[in-house]
Amino acid sequence: MFPELNSILNSTPDSFKSSDFILVSDRQADASFLIHHYLSFYLRAGCKVCFLGLVQSFSHYSAVGQRLGVSLTQAREKGQLVFLEGLKDSIGALLQEESSQGTQPLSYLRSPGAGLKGLFRFVESSVRQNGGRDDGESWGPPVLLIDELSVLLSLGVTAGAILDFTLYCQATVCSELQGNMVILVRCEEEDADDDEEGSNLLQRGLVHQCNLALHVEGLPTGYCRDIHGQMEVWWRQSGETMYNQRKIFHFKVYDKGASFFARGTSSAVL
């Protein structure tokens, strides 16, 4: 968890907005550190977390979580964390018999055209099964984290099917259960050929759905040893159709944290 980012977004594990859809995206940079931030943030907040790890193993997230002061293993054992390990579970999905494909979270691997109904059912059952903590209290509002959604495009799922999936998740997690969503997507280069099913189209569609967008890019001036990139933040108030606040920050990621600077306040980048 990064205290400086909490200050920028005016949120802490003890006080944060509910019903938020937070979109994290990157281009020519790596925004994975924000996924690790939100995972540790919501676990510290006592929320029930459903994490779809589509590109990394559980041990990877667990190792980073340890550096940020949270134990994913303990959270999973207590029932606070439900983790779908896409890399590991994909083998079983590919070998699954056809008759049971529709009930599997990763059934899209064998039938991309069938959509993401199985994955949504997994999310829905995970966030609705709140369970209880050791002290007898219930977990906090549910949170859905996805790392990273755009990988589904390379597996044959259409951008339209992915956007339908996120709308259903948003209706269940954010609107009905008053929880939050955090989704990471990776964008292609601006001059890349982007057809109707490209990641840039997916990112634009998700921008219209979310109410907080964090977009990470490399520095326009190129490589810098002291600054790793810039993060553009868009805020949209509830009920608004347009983003009414926009700020850009430079950042540097460390082994156990990150620093953020308002653009123009760091001596490393003129």
Short mmCIF file of C-alpha atoms in Angstrom, two decimals:
data_model
loop_
_atom_site.label_atom_id
_atom_site.label_comp_id
_atom_site.label_asym_id
_atom_site.label_seq_id
_atom_site.Cartn_x
_atom_site.Cartn_y
_atom_site.Cartn_z
CA MET A 1 0.00 0.00 0.00
CA PHE A 2 1.33 3.44 -0.96
CA PRO A 3 0.45 6.24 1.50
CA GLU A 4 1.33 8.98 -1.02
CA LEU A 5 -1.18 7.57 -3.50
CA ASN A 6 -3.80 7.38 -0.75
CA SER A 7 -3.21 11.07 -0.10
CA ILE A 8 -3.64 11.93 -3.79
CA LEU A 9 -6.90 9.96 -3.99
CA ASN A 10 -8.07 11.05 -0.53
CA SER A 11 -8.66 7.51 0.70
CA THR A 12 -7.38 5.22 3.45
CA PRO A 13 -8.24 1.64 4.48
CA ASP A 14 -10.36 3.16 7.25
CA SER A 15 -12.15 5.63 4.98
CA PHE A 16 -12.79 5.03 1.28
CA LYS A 17 -15.62 5.45 -1.20
CA SER A 18 -17.87 2.52 -2.00
CA SER A 19 -19.44 1.64 -5.36
CA ASP A 20 -16.28 2.77 -7.17
CA PHE A 21 -15.09 1.31 -10.47
CA ILE A 22 -11.36 2.10 -10.73
CA LEU A 23 -9.73 1.56 -14.11
CA VAL A 24 -5.95 1.14 -14.22
CA SER A 25 -4.34 1.23 -17.67
CA ASP A 26 -0.83 1.56 -19.07
CA ARG A 27 0.99 2.21 -22.32
CA GLN A 28 4.74 1.69 -22.75
CA ALA A 29 4.99 1.32 -18.97
CA ASP A 30 3.97 -1.14 -16.26
CA ALA A 31 1.05 -0.24 -13.99
CA SER A 32 1.12 -3.54 -12.07
CA PHE A 33 2.32 -1.73 -8.96
CA LEU A 34 -1.15 -0.15 -8.70
CA ILE A 35 -2.80 -3.58 -8.65
CA HIS A 36 -0.50 -4.60 -5.78
CA HIS A 37 -1.35 -1.34 -4.02
CA TYR A 38 -5.10 -1.92 -4.23
CA LEU A 39 -4.81 -5.58 -3.25
CA SER A 40 -2.96 -4.70 -0.03
CA PHE A 41 -5.23 -1.65 0.49
CA TYR A 42 -8.50 -3.60 0.47
CA LEU A 43 -7.11 -6.52 2.47
CA ARG A 44 -6.02 -4.07 5.17
CA ALA A 45 -9.49 -2.53 5.00
CA GLY A 46 -11.05 -5.89 5.87
CA CYS A 47 -12.92 -6.24 2.58
CA LYS A 48 -13.86 -9.53 0.96
CA VAL A 49 -11.65 -9.65 -2.16
CA CYS A 50 -12.18 -11.67 -5.34
CA PHE A 51 -8.97 -11.50 -7.38
CA LEU A 52 -8.79 -12.75 -10.97
CA GLY A 53 -5.05 -13.21 -11.54
CA LEU A 54 -4.98 -13.93 -15.26
CA VAL A 55 -1.31 -13.26 -15.99
CA GLN A 56 0.72 -14.11 -12.86
CA SER A 57 0.86 -16.92 -10.31
CA PHE A 58 -0.39 -16.73 -6.74
CA SER A 59 3.20 -16.98 -5.48
CA HIS A 60 4.09 -13.82 -7.44
CA TYR A 61 1.33 -11.76 -5.85
CA SER A 62 2.07 -13.32 -2.46
CA ALA A 63 5.75 -12.34 -2.62
CA VAL A 64 4.91 -8.73 -3.48
CA GLY A 65 2.21 -8.68 -0.81
CA GLN A 66 4.74 -9.75 1.81
CA ARG A 67 6.90 -6.76 0.92
CA LEU A 68 3.86 -4.51 1.32
CA GLY A 69 3.00 -5.99 4.70
CA VAL A 70 0.08 -8.31 3.91
CA SER A 71 -0.14 -12.11 3.77
CA LEU A 72 -2.21 -13.39 0.87
CA THR A 73 -1.89 -16.95 2.13
CA GLN A 74 -3.46 -16.06 5.47
CA ALA A 75 -6.15 -13.97 3.77
CA ARG A 76 -7.08 -16.91 1.54
CA GLU A 77 -7.11 -19.36 4.46
CA LYS A 78 -9.42 -17.05 6.44
CA GLY A 79 -11.81 -16.75 3.50
CA GLN A 80 -11.12 -13.05 2.96
CA LEU A 81 -9.42 -13.62 -0.40
CA VAL A 82 -10.76 -15.70 -3.28
CA PHE A 83 -8.03 -16.08 -5.91
CA LEU A 84 -8.48 -17.42 -9.43
CA GLU A 85 -5.07 -18.42 -10.78
CA GLY A 86 -5.52 -18.20 -14.52
CA LEU A 87 -2.13 -19.65 -15.45
CA LYS A 88 -2.63 -22.76 -13.32
CA ASP A 89 -6.35 -23.31 -13.84
CA SER A 90 -6.18 -22.86 -17.63
CA ILE A 91 -4.73 -26.35 -18.08
CA GLY A 92 -7.66 -27.93 -16.31
CA ALA A 93 -10.10 -25.85 -18.33
CA LEU A 94 -8.55 -26.99 -21.61
CA LEU A 95 -8.73 -30.65 -20.56
CA GLN A 96 -12.26 -30.38 -19.16
CA GLU A 97 -14.98 -32.43 -20.78
CA GLU A 98 -17.29 -30.52 -23.10
CA SER A 99 -20.37 -31.33 -21.01
CA SER A 100 -19.15 -29.27 -18.06
CA GLN A 101 -17.53 -26.41 -19.94
CA GLY A 102 -20.34 -23.94 -19.33
CA THR A 103 -19.91 -24.10 -15.56
CA GLN A 104 -16.16 -23.47 -15.54
CA PRO A 105 -14.74 -19.93 -14.93
CA LEU A 106 -12.23 -20.35 -17.76
CA SER A 107 -14.57 -22.05 -20.23
CA TYR A 108 -13.84 -19.25 -22.73
CA LEU A 109 -10.44 -20.86 -23.37
CA ARG A 110 -12.12 -23.64 -25.35
CA SER A 111 -15.05 -21.61 -26.67
CA PRO A 112 -14.11 -17.89 -26.87
CA GLY A 113 -17.28 -17.11 -28.81
CA ALA A 114 -19.43 -18.34 -25.93
CA GLY A 115 -18.59 -15.26 -23.88
CA LEU A 116 -17.63 -14.93 -20.23
CA LYS A 117 -20.74 -16.27 -18.52
CA GLY A 118 -18.77 -18.88 -16.55
CA LEU A 119 -16.28 -16.27 -15.34
CA PHE A 120 -19.08 -13.94 -14.23
CA ARG A 121 -20.77 -16.76 -12.32
CA PHE A 122 -17.50 -17.38 -10.48
CA VAL A 123 -17.23 -13.67 -9.58
CA GLU A 124 -20.86 -13.47 -8.51
CA SER A 125 -20.68 -16.51 -6.22
CA SER A 126 -17.38 -15.29 -4.72
CA VAL A 127 -18.56 -11.80 -3.81
CA ARG A 128 -21.92 -13.00 -2.48
CA GLN A 129 -20.37 -15.56 -0.11
CA ASN A 130 -19.25 -13.05 2.48
CA GLY A 131 -18.72 -15.54 5.30
CA GLY A 132 -17.34 -14.31 8.61
CA ARG A 133 -14.13 -13.35 10.37
CA ASP A 134 -12.58 -14.96 13.43
CA ASP A 135 -14.16 -12.29 15.63
CA GLY A 136 -17.64 -13.16 14.38
CA GLU A 137 -18.02 -10.03 12.27
CA SER A 138 -18.63 -10.08 8.52
CA TRP A 139 -16.03 -8.95 6.02
CA GLY A 140 -16.33 -5.47 4.59
CA PRO A 141 -17.87 -4.65 1.19
CA PRO A 142 -16.76 -6.95 -1.66
CA VAL A 143 -13.99 -5.95 -4.04
CA LEU A 144 -13.24 -7.38 -7.49
CA LEU A 145 -9.67 -7.06 -8.80
CA ILE A 146 -8.62 -8.19 -12.29
CA ASP A 147 -5.04 -8.41 -13.58
CA GLU A 148 -5.20 -8.01 -16.48
CA LEU A 149 -8.37 -7.91 -18.53
CA SER A 150 -6.96 -7.18 -21.99
CA VAL A 151 -5.22 -10.59 -22.09
CA LEU A 152 -8.65 -12.02 -22.94
CA LEU A 153 -8.46 -10.33 -26.34
CA SER A 154 -5.45 -12.47 -27.28
CA LEU A 155 -7.46 -15.57 -26.32
CA GLY A 156 -10.20 -14.80 -28.83
CA VAL A 157 -12.77 -13.07 -26.61
CA THR A 158 -14.21 -9.98 -28.30
CA ALA A 159 -14.03 -6.49 -26.80
CA GLY A 160 -17.84 -6.39 -26.78
CA ALA A 161 -18.05 -9.58 -24.71
CA ILE A 162 -15.48 -8.22 -22.25
CA LEU A 163 -17.39 -4.95 -21.86
CA ASP A 164 -20.61 -6.89 -21.27
CA PHE A 165 -18.79 -8.88 -18.57
CA THR A 166 -17.57 -5.74 -16.79
CA LEU A 167 -21.05 -4.19 -16.94
CA TYR A 168 -22.55 -7.26 -15.26
CA CYS A 169 -19.77 -7.22 -12.65
CA GLN A 170 -20.29 -3.51 -12.02
CA ALA A 171 -24.05 -3.98 -11.60
CA THR A 172 -23.50 -6.78 -9.07
CA VAL A 173 -20.41 -5.64 -7.17
CA CYS A 174 -20.74 -1.84 -7.25
CA SER A 175 -24.46 -1.16 -7.57
CA GLU A 176 -26.11 -4.06 -5.76
CA LEU A 177 -23.50 -4.96 -3.13
CA GLN A 178 -21.99 -1.45 -2.72
CA GLY A 179 -18.50 -2.80 -3.31
CA ASN A 180 -15.61 -1.71 -5.54
CA MET A 181 -13.87 -2.89 -8.71
CA VAL A 182 -10.27 -2.41 -9.85
CA ILE A 183 -9.34 -3.57 -13.35
CA LEU A 184 -6.02 -3.36 -15.20
CA VAL A 185 -5.83 -3.18 -19.02
CA ARG A 186 -2.80 -2.71 -21.23
CA CYS A 187 -3.01 -0.40 -24.23
CA GLU A 188 -1.22 -0.67 -27.53
CA GLU A 189 1.08 2.04 -28.82
CA GLU A 190 -0.81 5.04 -30.15
CA ASP A 191 0.49 4.53 -33.68
CA ALA A 192 -0.20 0.79 -33.66
CA ASP A 193 -2.85 -0.70 -35.92
CA ASP A 194 -5.93 -0.88 -33.70
CA ASP A 195 -8.78 -2.77 -35.26
CA GLU A 196 -12.31 -2.90 -33.94
CA GLU A 197 -11.38 -5.47 -31.28
CA GLY A 198 -8.13 -3.91 -30.05
CA SER A 199 -7.04 -3.10 -26.53
CA ASN A 200 -7.35 0.65 -27.12
CA LEU A 201 -11.04 0.17 -27.96
CA LEU A 202 -11.46 -1.87 -24.78
CA GLN A 203 -9.77 0.83 -22.71
CA ARG A 204 -11.97 3.55 -24.19
CA GLY A 205 -15.09 1.53 -23.43
CA LEU A 206 -14.00 0.96 -19.83
CA VAL A 207 -13.23 4.67 -19.38
CA HIS A 208 -16.92 5.37 -20.00
CA GLN A 209 -17.91 2.80 -17.36
CA CYS A 210 -15.55 3.75 -14.54
CA ASN A 211 -15.57 6.80 -12.26
CA LEU A 212 -11.83 6.88 -11.48
CA ALA A 213 -9.16 6.23 -14.13
CA LEU A 214 -5.41 5.90 -13.49
CA HIS A 215 -3.37 5.81 -16.71
CA VAL A 216 0.37 5.07 -16.50
CA GLU A 217 2.76 5.95 -19.32
CA GLY A 218 6.48 6.32 -19.86
CA LEU A 219 7.92 9.81 -19.76
CA PRO A 220 7.50 11.76 -23.03
CA THR A 221 11.15 12.79 -22.71
CA GLY A 222 12.35 9.18 -22.55
CA TYR A 223 14.21 7.21 -19.92
CA CYS A 224 15.07 8.84 -16.60
CA ARG A 225 16.88 7.11 -13.74
CA ASP A 226 15.07 9.01 -10.99
CA ILE A 227 11.53 9.00 -12.43
CA HIS A 228 9.94 5.84 -13.81
CA GLY A 229 6.96 7.38 -15.57
CA GLN A 230 3.86 9.50 -15.25
CA MET A 231 0.37 8.73 -13.99
CA GLU A 232 -2.64 10.61 -15.28
CA VAL A 233 -5.65 10.65 -12.94
CA TRP A 234 -9.23 11.35 -14.01
CA TRP A 235 -12.02 11.78 -11.46
CA ARG A 236 -15.72 11.72 -12.23
CA GLN A 237 -18.32 12.50 -9.57
CA SER A 238 -21.34 10.26 -9.11
CA GLY A 239 -24.00 11.01 -11.71
CA GLU A 240 -21.63 12.98 -13.95
CA THR A 241 -21.12 11.92 -17.56
CA MET A 242 -17.80 13.75 -18.01
CA TYR A 243 -14.61 13.68 -15.97
CA ASN A 244 -14.43 16.98 -14.07
CA GLN A 245 -10.91 16.65 -12.60
CA ARG A 246 -7.64 15.68 -14.26
CA LYS A 247 -4.10 15.73 -12.87
CA ILE A 248 -0.73 14.29 -13.91
CA PHE A 249 1.87 12.97 -11.48
CA HIS A 250 5.37 11.61 -11.95
CA PHE A 251 6.25 8.50 -9.97
CA LYS A 252 9.10 6.26 -8.90
CA VAL A 253 8.54 2.68 -7.74
CA TYR A 254 10.65 1.18 -4.97
CA ASP A 255 10.89 -2.36 -3.64
CA LYS A 256 8.39 -1.64 -0.84
CA GLY A 257 6.59 1.47 -2.02
CA ALA A 258 6.32 4.32 -4.50
CA SER A 259 6.75 8.08 -4.55
CA PHE A 260 4.54 10.48 -6.49
CA PHE A 261 5.25 14.07 -7.55
CA ALA A 262 2.95 16.60 -9.15
CA ARG A 263 4.28 17.14 -12.66
CA GLY A 264 6.77 19.97 -12.70
CA THR A 265 7.78 19.64 -9.00
CA SER A 266 10.54 17.05 -9.50
CA SER A 267 14.03 18.31 -10.31
CA ALA A 268 14.74 15.05 -12.18
CA VAL A 269 12.46 16.00 -15.08
CA LEU A 270 12.47 19.55 -16.37
#
